[in-house]
PDB file of C-alpha atoms and ligand atoms in Angstrom:
ATOM      1  CA  UNK A   1      24.209-133.861 -42.769  1.00 41.00           C
ATOM      2  CA  UNK A   2      20.901-132.403 -41.525  1.00 44.00           C
ATOM      3  CA  UNK A   3      18.073-134.754 -40.650  1.00 45.00           C
ATOM      4  CA  UNK A   4      14.392-133.876 -40.731  1.00 44.00           C
ATOM      5  CA  UNK A   5      14.599-132.796 -37.049  1.00 46.00           C
ATOM      6  CA  UNK A   6      17.346-130.308 -37.887  1.00 47.00           C
ATOM      7  CA  UNK A   7      15.320-129.050 -40.783  1.00 46.00           C
ATOM      8  CA  UNK A   8      12.232-128.659 -38.538  1.00 46.00           C
ATOM      9  CA  UNK A   9      14.316-126.742 -36.021  1.00 42.00           C
ATOM     10  CA  UNK A  10      15.687-124.595 -38.782  1.00 46.00           C
ATOM     11  CA  UNK A  11      12.233-123.715 -39.956  1.00 41.00           C
ATOM     12  CA  UNK A  12      11.199-122.926 -36.383  1.00 44.00           C
ATOM     13  CA  UNK A  13      14.300-120.826 -35.872  1.00 47.00           C
ATOM     14  CA  UNK A  14      13.732-119.103 -39.143  1.00 35.00           C
ATOM     15  CA  UNK A  15      10.075-118.446 -38.460  1.00 39.00           C
ATOM     16  CA  UNK A  16      10.839-117.447 -34.875  1.00 42.00           C
ATOM     17  CA  UNK A  17      13.598-115.109 -35.992  1.00 40.00           C
ATOM     18  CA  UNK A  18      11.534-113.666 -38.782  1.00 37.00           C
ATOM     19  CA  UNK A  19       8.596-113.221 -36.445  1.00 41.00           C
ATOM     20  CA  UNK A  20      10.757-111.366 -33.961  1.00 41.00           C
ATOM     21  CA  UNK A  21      12.096-109.221 -36.760  1.00 39.00           C
ATOM     22  CA  UNK A  22       8.584-108.477 -37.991  1.00 38.00           C
ATOM     23  CA  UNK A  23       7.438-107.623 -34.462  1.00 38.00           C
ATOM     24  CA  UNK A  24      10.475-105.416 -33.957  1.00 39.00           C
ATOM     25  CA  UNK A  25       9.976-103.762 -37.335  1.00 38.00           C
ATOM     26  CA  UNK A  26       6.317-103.156 -36.608  1.00 39.00           C
ATOM     27  CA  UNK A  27       7.146-101.843 -33.167  1.00 39.00           C
ATOM     28  CA  UNK A  28       9.669 -99.439 -34.667  1.00 38.00           C
ATOM     29  CA  UNK A  29       7.237 -98.368 -37.314  1.00 40.00           C
ATOM     30  CA  UNK A  30       4.410 -98.013 -34.780  1.00 40.00           C
ATOM     31  CA  UNK A  31       6.609 -95.963 -32.476  1.00 44.00           C
ATOM     32  CA  UNK A  32       7.561 -93.730 -35.363  1.00 42.00           C
ATOM     33  CA  UNK A  33       3.936 -93.378 -36.376  1.00 44.00           C
ATOM     34  CA  UNK A  34       2.887 -92.643 -32.813  1.00 46.00           C
ATOM     35  CA  UNK A  35       5.585 -90.016 -32.475  1.00 44.00           C
ATOM     36  CA  UNK A  36       4.568 -88.493 -35.791  1.00 46.00           C
ATOM     37  CA  UNK A  37       0.909 -88.684 -34.789  1.00 48.00           C
ATOM     38  CA  UNK A  38       1.580 -86.996 -31.464  1.00 49.00           C
ATOM     39  CA  UNK A  39       3.508 -84.244 -33.157  1.00 49.00           C
ATOM     40  CA  UNK A  40       0.863 -83.731 -35.802  1.00 51.00           C
ATOM     41  CA  UNK A  41      -1.852 -83.908 -33.143  1.00 53.00           C
ATOM     42  CA  UNK A  42      -0.118 -81.370 -30.909  1.00 55.00           C
ATOM     43  CA  UNK A  43       0.548 -79.047 -33.798  1.00 54.00           C
ATOM     44  CA  UNK A  44      -3.037 -79.420 -35.007  1.00 62.00           C
ATOM     45  CA  UNK A  45      -4.385 -78.620 -31.562  1.00 64.00           C
ATOM     46  CA  UNK A  46      -2.184 -75.558 -31.219  1.00 71.00           C
ATOM     47  CA  UNK A  47      -3.006 -74.371 -34.711  1.00 86.00           C
ATOM     48  CA  UNK A  48      -6.793 -74.619 -34.431  1.00 94.00           C
ATOM     49  CA  UNK A  49      -8.229 -71.108 -34.700  1.00 97.00           C
ATOM     50  CA  UNK A  50     -10.261 -70.110 -31.676  1.00 97.00           C
ATOM     51  CA  UNK A  51     -12.559 -67.227 -30.858  1.00 98.00           C
ATOM     52  CA  UNK A  52     -14.227 -65.971 -27.741  1.00 98.00           C
ATOM     53  CA  UNK A  53     -17.931 -65.463 -28.222  1.00 98.00           C
ATOM     54  CA  UNK A  54     -20.739 -64.162 -26.050  1.00 98.00           C
ATOM     55  CA  UNK A  55     -24.218 -65.546 -26.427  1.00 98.00           C
ATOM     56  CA  UNK A  56     -27.373 -66.096 -24.479  1.00 98.00           C
ATOM     57  CA  UNK A  57     -28.655 -69.651 -24.232  1.00 98.00           C
ATOM     58  CA  UNK A  58     -32.096 -70.206 -22.745  1.00 98.00           C
ATOM     59  CA  UNK A  59     -31.812 -66.864 -20.974  1.00 98.00           C
ATOM     60  CA  UNK A  60     -28.347 -67.481 -19.500  1.00 98.00           C
ATOM     61  CA  UNK A  61     -25.417 -65.415 -20.737  1.00 98.00           C
ATOM     62  CA  UNK A  62     -22.251 -67.265 -21.692  1.00 98.00           C
ATOM     63  CA  UNK A  63     -18.832 -65.977 -22.636  1.00 98.00           C
ATOM     64  CA  UNK A  64     -16.815 -68.886 -23.931  1.00 98.00           C
ATOM     65  CA  UNK A  65     -13.790 -69.646 -26.069  1.00 98.00           C
ATOM     66  CA  UNK A  66     -14.733 -71.918 -28.953  1.00 98.00           C
ATOM     67  CA  UNK A  67     -12.823 -73.539 -31.755  1.00 98.00           C
ATOM     68  CA  UNK A  68     -13.877 -71.850 -34.964  1.00 98.00           C
ATOM     69  CA  UNK A  69     -14.733 -75.263 -36.424  1.00 97.00           C
ATOM     70  CA  UNK A  70     -17.244 -76.188 -33.712  1.00 98.00           C
ATOM     71  CA  UNK A  71     -20.849 -76.393 -34.761  1.00 98.00           C
ATOM     72  CA  UNK A  72     -23.560 -74.942 -32.571  1.00 98.00           C
ATOM     73  CA  UNK A  73     -24.642 -78.516 -31.760  1.00 98.00           C
ATOM     74  CA  UNK A  74     -21.160 -79.286 -30.434  1.00 98.00           C
ATOM     75  CA  UNK A  75     -21.125 -76.140 -28.342  1.00 98.00           C
ATOM     76  CA  UNK A  76     -24.555 -76.828 -26.867  1.00 98.00           C
ATOM     77  CA  UNK A  77     -24.219 -80.547 -26.247  1.00 98.00           C
ATOM     78  CA  UNK A  78     -20.524 -81.099 -25.573  1.00 98.00           C
ATOM     79  CA  UNK A  79     -19.499 -77.864 -23.908  1.00 98.00           C
ATOM     80  CA  UNK A  80     -22.627 -76.404 -22.307  1.00 98.00           C
ATOM     81  CA  UNK A  81     -24.151 -79.761 -21.355  1.00 98.00           C
ATOM     82  CA  UNK A  82     -27.470 -79.062 -23.085  1.00 98.00           C
ATOM     83  CA  UNK A  83     -28.122 -82.502 -24.489  1.00 98.00           C
ATOM     84  CA  UNK A  84     -31.786 -82.006 -25.328  1.00 98.00           C
ATOM     85  CA  UNK A  85     -30.775 -81.011 -28.850  1.00 98.00           C
ATOM     86  CA  UNK A  86     -30.410 -84.203 -30.860  1.00 98.00           C
ATOM     87  CA  UNK A  87     -27.818 -85.002 -33.483  1.00 97.00           C
ATOM     88  CA  UNK A  88     -29.286 -87.058 -36.304  1.00 97.00           C
ATOM     89  CA  UNK A  89     -27.797 -86.791 -39.764  1.00 98.00           C
ATOM     90  CA  UNK A  90     -25.214 -84.093 -38.913  1.00 97.00           C
ATOM     91  CA  UNK A  91     -25.523 -82.739 -42.459  1.00 97.00           C
ATOM     92  CA  UNK A  92     -28.562 -80.490 -42.591  1.00 97.00           C
ATOM     93  CA  UNK A  93     -31.148 -83.012 -43.701  1.00 97.00           C
ATOM     94  CA  UNK A  94     -33.228 -84.289 -40.778  1.00 98.00           C
ATOM     95  CA  UNK A  95     -33.921 -81.298 -38.523  1.00 98.00           C
ATOM     96  CA  UNK A  96     -33.451 -83.178 -35.250  1.00 98.00           C
ATOM     97  CA  UNK A  97     -30.860 -80.589 -34.203  1.00 98.00           C
ATOM     98  CA  UNK A  98     -33.195 -77.603 -34.679  1.00 98.00           C
ATOM     99  CA  UNK A  99     -32.774 -74.733 -32.207  1.00 98.00           C
ATOM    100  CA  UNK A 100     -33.970 -71.138 -32.336  1.00 98.00           C
ATOM    101  CA  UNK A 101     -31.414 -68.477 -33.188  1.00 98.00           C
ATOM    102  CA  UNK A 102     -32.908 -65.071 -32.431  1.00 98.00           C
ATOM    103  CA  UNK A 103     -36.289 -66.773 -32.646  1.00 98.00           C
ATOM    104  CA  UNK A 104     -35.739 -68.424 -36.024  1.00 98.00           C
ATOM    105  CA  UNK A 105     -35.339 -72.185 -36.421  1.00 98.00           C
ATOM    106  CA  UNK A 106     -31.878 -73.234 -37.617  1.00 98.00           C
ATOM    107  CA  UNK A 107     -30.130 -76.562 -37.978  1.00 98.00           C
ATOM    108  CA  UNK A 108     -27.522 -76.333 -35.250  1.00 98.00           C
ATOM    109  CA  UNK A 109     -25.421 -79.044 -36.931  1.00 98.00           C
ATOM    110  CA  UNK A 110     -24.984 -76.725 -39.901  1.00 98.00           C
ATOM    111  CA  UNK A 111     -24.474 -73.531 -37.915  1.00 98.00           C
ATOM    112  CA  UNK A 112     -21.030 -72.639 -36.636  1.00 98.00           C
ATOM    113  CA  UNK A 113     -20.852 -71.741 -32.972  1.00 98.00           C
ATOM    114  CA  UNK A 114     -19.048 -68.490 -33.833  1.00 98.00           C
ATOM    115  CA  UNK A 115     -22.090 -67.414 -35.871  1.00 98.00           C
ATOM    116  CA  UNK A 116     -24.056 -67.324 -32.611  1.00 98.00           C
ATOM    117  CA  UNK A 117     -21.813 -64.582 -31.226  1.00 98.00           C
ATOM    118  CA  UNK A 118     -23.949 -61.785 -29.805  1.00 98.00           C
ATOM    119  CA  UNK A 119     -27.140 -63.719 -30.420  1.00 98.00           C
ATOM    120  CA  UNK A 120     -29.819 -65.515 -28.487  1.00 98.00           C
ATOM    121  CA  UNK A 121     -30.222 -69.285 -28.676  1.00 98.00           C
ATOM    122  CA  UNK A 122     -33.157 -71.303 -27.400  1.00 98.00           C
ATOM    123  CA  UNK A 123     -33.108 -75.047 -27.108  1.00 98.00           C
ATOM    124  CA  UNK A 124     -35.634 -77.639 -26.002  1.00 98.00           C
ATOM    125  CA  UNK A 125     -33.855 -77.742 -22.627  1.00 98.00           C
ATOM    126  CA  UNK A 126     -35.192 -74.260 -21.909  1.00 98.00           C
ATOM    127  CA  UNK A 127     -38.865 -74.833 -22.753  1.00 98.00           C
ATOM    128  CA  UNK A 128     -40.094 -76.247 -19.442  1.00 97.00           C
ATOM    129  CA  UNK A 129     -39.791 -73.894 -16.470  1.00 94.00           C
ATOM    130  CA  UNK A 130     -39.487 -75.353 -12.972  1.00 93.00           C
ATOM    131  CA  UNK A 131     -40.606 -78.709 -14.320  1.00 93.00           C
ATOM    132  CA  UNK A 132     -43.717 -77.179 -15.878  1.00 97.00           C
ATOM    133  CA  UNK A 133     -43.889 -78.186 -19.532  1.00 98.00           C
ATOM    134  CA  UNK A 134     -45.191 -75.744 -22.106  1.00 98.00           C
ATOM    135  CA  UNK A 135     -48.651 -75.971 -23.581  1.00 98.00           C
ATOM    136  CA  UNK A 136     -47.104 -77.307 -26.785  1.00 98.00           C
ATOM    137  CA  UNK A 137     -45.108 -79.984 -24.974  1.00 98.00           C
ATOM    138  CA  UNK A 138     -48.277 -81.062 -23.144  1.00 98.00           C
ATOM    139  CA  UNK A 139     -50.134 -81.247 -26.459  1.00 98.00           C
ATOM    140  CA  UNK A 140     -47.338 -83.427 -27.881  1.00 98.00           C
ATOM    141  CA  UNK A 141     -47.766 -85.806 -24.947  1.00 98.00           C
ATOM    142  CA  UNK A 142     -51.562 -85.820 -25.198  1.00 98.00           C
ATOM    143  CA  UNK A 143     -51.386 -86.699 -28.900  1.00 98.00           C
ATOM    144  CA  UNK A 144     -48.573 -89.265 -28.520  1.00 98.00           C
ATOM    145  CA  UNK A 145     -46.558 -87.179 -30.935  1.00 98.00           C
ATOM    146  CA  UNK A 146     -43.224 -88.587 -29.692  1.00 98.00           C
ATOM    147  CA  UNK A 147     -42.780 -92.221 -30.690  1.00 97.00           C
ATOM    148  CA  UNK A 148     -39.056 -93.001 -30.445  1.00 98.00           C
ATOM    149  CA  UNK A 149     -38.734 -89.307 -29.600  1.00 97.00           C
ATOM    150  CA  UNK A 150     -35.541 -88.676 -31.536  1.00 98.00           C
ATOM    151  CA  UNK A 151     -37.058 -85.968 -33.716  1.00 98.00           C
ATOM    152  CA  UNK A 152     -39.187 -84.470 -30.949  1.00 98.00           C
ATOM    153  CA  UNK A 153     -36.905 -81.707 -29.687  1.00 98.00           C
ATOM    154  CA  UNK A 154     -36.448 -80.411 -33.224  1.00 98.00           C
ATOM    155  CA  UNK A 155     -40.178 -80.636 -33.941  1.00 98.00           C
ATOM    156  CA  UNK A 156     -40.928 -78.747 -30.719  1.00 98.00           C
ATOM    157  CA  UNK A 157     -38.530 -75.939 -31.551  1.00 98.00           C
ATOM    158  CA  UNK A 158     -39.872 -75.463 -35.091  1.00 98.00           C
ATOM    159  CA  UNK A 159     -43.447 -75.535 -33.800  1.00 98.00           C
ATOM    160  CA  UNK A 160     -42.606 -73.124 -30.974  1.00 98.00           C
ATOM    161  CA  UNK A 161     -41.225 -70.633 -33.499  1.00 98.00           C
ATOM    162  CA  UNK A 162     -44.344 -71.023 -35.636  1.00 98.00           C
ATOM    163  CA  UNK A 163     -46.800 -70.481 -32.781  1.00 98.00           C
ATOM    164  CA  UNK A 164     -44.862 -67.471 -31.503  1.00 98.00           C
ATOM    165  CA  UNK A 165     -45.132 -65.711 -34.849  1.00 97.00           C
ATOM    166  CA  UNK A 166     -48.548 -67.060 -35.857  1.00 98.00           C
ATOM    167  CA  UNK A 167     -50.998 -67.921 -33.069  1.00 97.00           C
ATOM    168  CA  UNK A 168     -53.604 -69.380 -35.412  1.00 97.00           C
ATOM    169  CA  UNK A 169     -51.796 -71.344 -38.108  1.00 98.00           C
ATOM    170  CA  UNK A 170     -53.719 -73.349 -40.672  1.00 97.00           C
ATOM    171  CA  UNK A 171     -53.019 -77.035 -41.143  1.00 97.00           C
ATOM    172  CA  UNK A 172     -51.056 -76.141 -44.263  1.00 97.00           C
ATOM    173  CA  UNK A 173     -48.982 -73.555 -42.387  1.00 98.00           C
ATOM    174  CA  UNK A 174     -48.171 -76.105 -39.682  1.00 98.00           C
ATOM    175  CA  UNK A 175     -47.090 -78.675 -42.249  1.00 98.00           C
ATOM    176  CA  UNK A 176     -44.998 -76.048 -44.012  1.00 98.00           C
ATOM    177  CA  UNK A 177     -43.319 -74.922 -40.766  1.00 98.00           C
ATOM    178  CA  UNK A 178     -42.416 -78.517 -39.917  1.00 98.00           C
ATOM    179  CA  UNK A 179     -41.322 -79.485 -43.420  1.00 98.00           C
ATOM    180  CA  UNK A 180     -37.665 -79.383 -42.389  1.00 98.00           C
ATOM    181  CA  UNK A 181     -38.161 -81.818 -39.518  1.00 98.00           C
ATOM    182  CA  UNK A 182     -38.195 -85.451 -40.555  1.00 98.00           C
ATOM    183  CA  UNK A 183     -39.740 -88.147 -38.399  1.00 98.00           C
ATOM    184  CA  UNK A 184     -38.393 -91.627 -39.037  1.00 97.00           C
ATOM    185  CA  UNK A 185     -41.360 -93.022 -37.101  1.00 98.00           C
ATOM    186  CA  UNK A 186     -43.611 -91.227 -39.595  1.00 97.00           C
ATOM    187  CA  UNK A 187     -45.816 -89.849 -36.844  1.00 98.00           C
ATOM    188  CA  UNK A 188     -46.556 -86.697 -38.829  1.00 98.00           C
ATOM    189  CA  UNK A 189     -50.340 -86.649 -38.344  1.00 97.00           C
ATOM    190  CA  UNK A 190     -50.067 -86.792 -34.560  1.00 98.00           C
ATOM    191  CA  UNK A 191     -47.399 -84.088 -34.562  1.00 98.00           C
ATOM    192  CA  UNK A 192     -49.516 -81.739 -36.676  1.00 98.00           C
ATOM    193  CA  UNK A 193     -52.590 -82.452 -34.534  1.00 98.00           C
ATOM    194  CA  UNK A 194     -50.574 -81.649 -31.406  1.00 98.00           C
ATOM    195  CA  UNK A 195     -49.552 -78.267 -32.851  1.00 98.00           C
ATOM    196  CA  UNK A 196     -53.179 -77.585 -33.860  1.00 98.00           C
ATOM    197  CA  UNK A 197     -54.328 -78.375 -30.315  1.00 98.00           C
ATOM    198  CA  UNK A 198     -51.632 -76.156 -28.813  1.00 98.00           C
ATOM    199  CA  UNK A 199     -52.715 -73.302 -31.082  1.00 98.00           C
ATOM    200  CA  UNK A 200     -56.330 -73.766 -30.007  1.00 97.00           C
ATOM    201  CA  UNK A 201     -55.505 -73.935 -26.288  1.00 97.00           C
ATOM    202  CA  UNK A 202     -53.164 -71.060 -25.617  1.00 93.00           C
ATOM    203  CA  UNK A 203     -50.284 -71.321 -28.082  1.00 95.00           C
ATOM    204  CA  UNK A 204     -46.724 -72.412 -27.510  1.00 96.00           C
TER     205      UNK A 204
HETATM  206  S1  FES B   1     -28.625 -83.387 -37.348  1.00 96.08           S
HETATM  207 FE1  FES B   1     -28.838 -81.397 -38.108  1.00 96.08          FE
HETATM  208  S2  FES B   1     -30.190 -81.544 -39.778  1.00 96.08           S
HETATM  209 FE2  FES B   1     -29.880 -83.608 -39.116  1.00 96.08          FE
HETATM  210  S1  FES B   2     -40.821 -89.948 -33.175  1.00 96.08           S
HETATM  211 FE1  FES B   2     -39.274 -91.271 -33.903  1.00 96.08          FE
HETATM  212  S2  FES B   2     -38.276 -90.067 -35.411  1.00 96.08           S
HETATM  213 FE2  FES B   2     -40.005 -88.919 -34.888  1.00 96.08          FE
END
């Protein structure tokens, strides 16, 4: 006849045995999942379409193999080390990732790297030369246009494109050119004033 001690032991044994079984079952299932994951991962990596593209970035020519799914932001930041371009929303809404593609502002998060093949890209990293900031960058500093600064590189690139095609923009034209660049700090007046000052003192 079993006493309460036996019954306690039995429960322990049962729980212990069940626990071991659960651990073993989970380990088996995890191993199987890991193996499956590795296989899927390896296959996925091998199957990713790739292309070799040639492009000029801030005046430097690059010939590079890219995955066809890479965005221009990924290429610039993760593979060319140009981290001045910021990634905000990553879905074409905020403009923080703005770069110039053949002189025109584009959202690099919504532009595939392969679309830049044979083209010229300019990023904020290429504005200052030998540590000398551009007139526009200096105007941004003078007007305290960067607050947290997250939107600044995108704002600078849109404003650079504007001033290069229109040396004397009106206030309305500046606002229009920067309409695709959101500033979460809401420092819009200072940003527009900085672009106005740059236009009045020598352009971009
Ligand atoms: S990160 Fe590209 S538009 Fe926001
Ligand atoms: S300065 Fe902070 S988001 Fe524009």
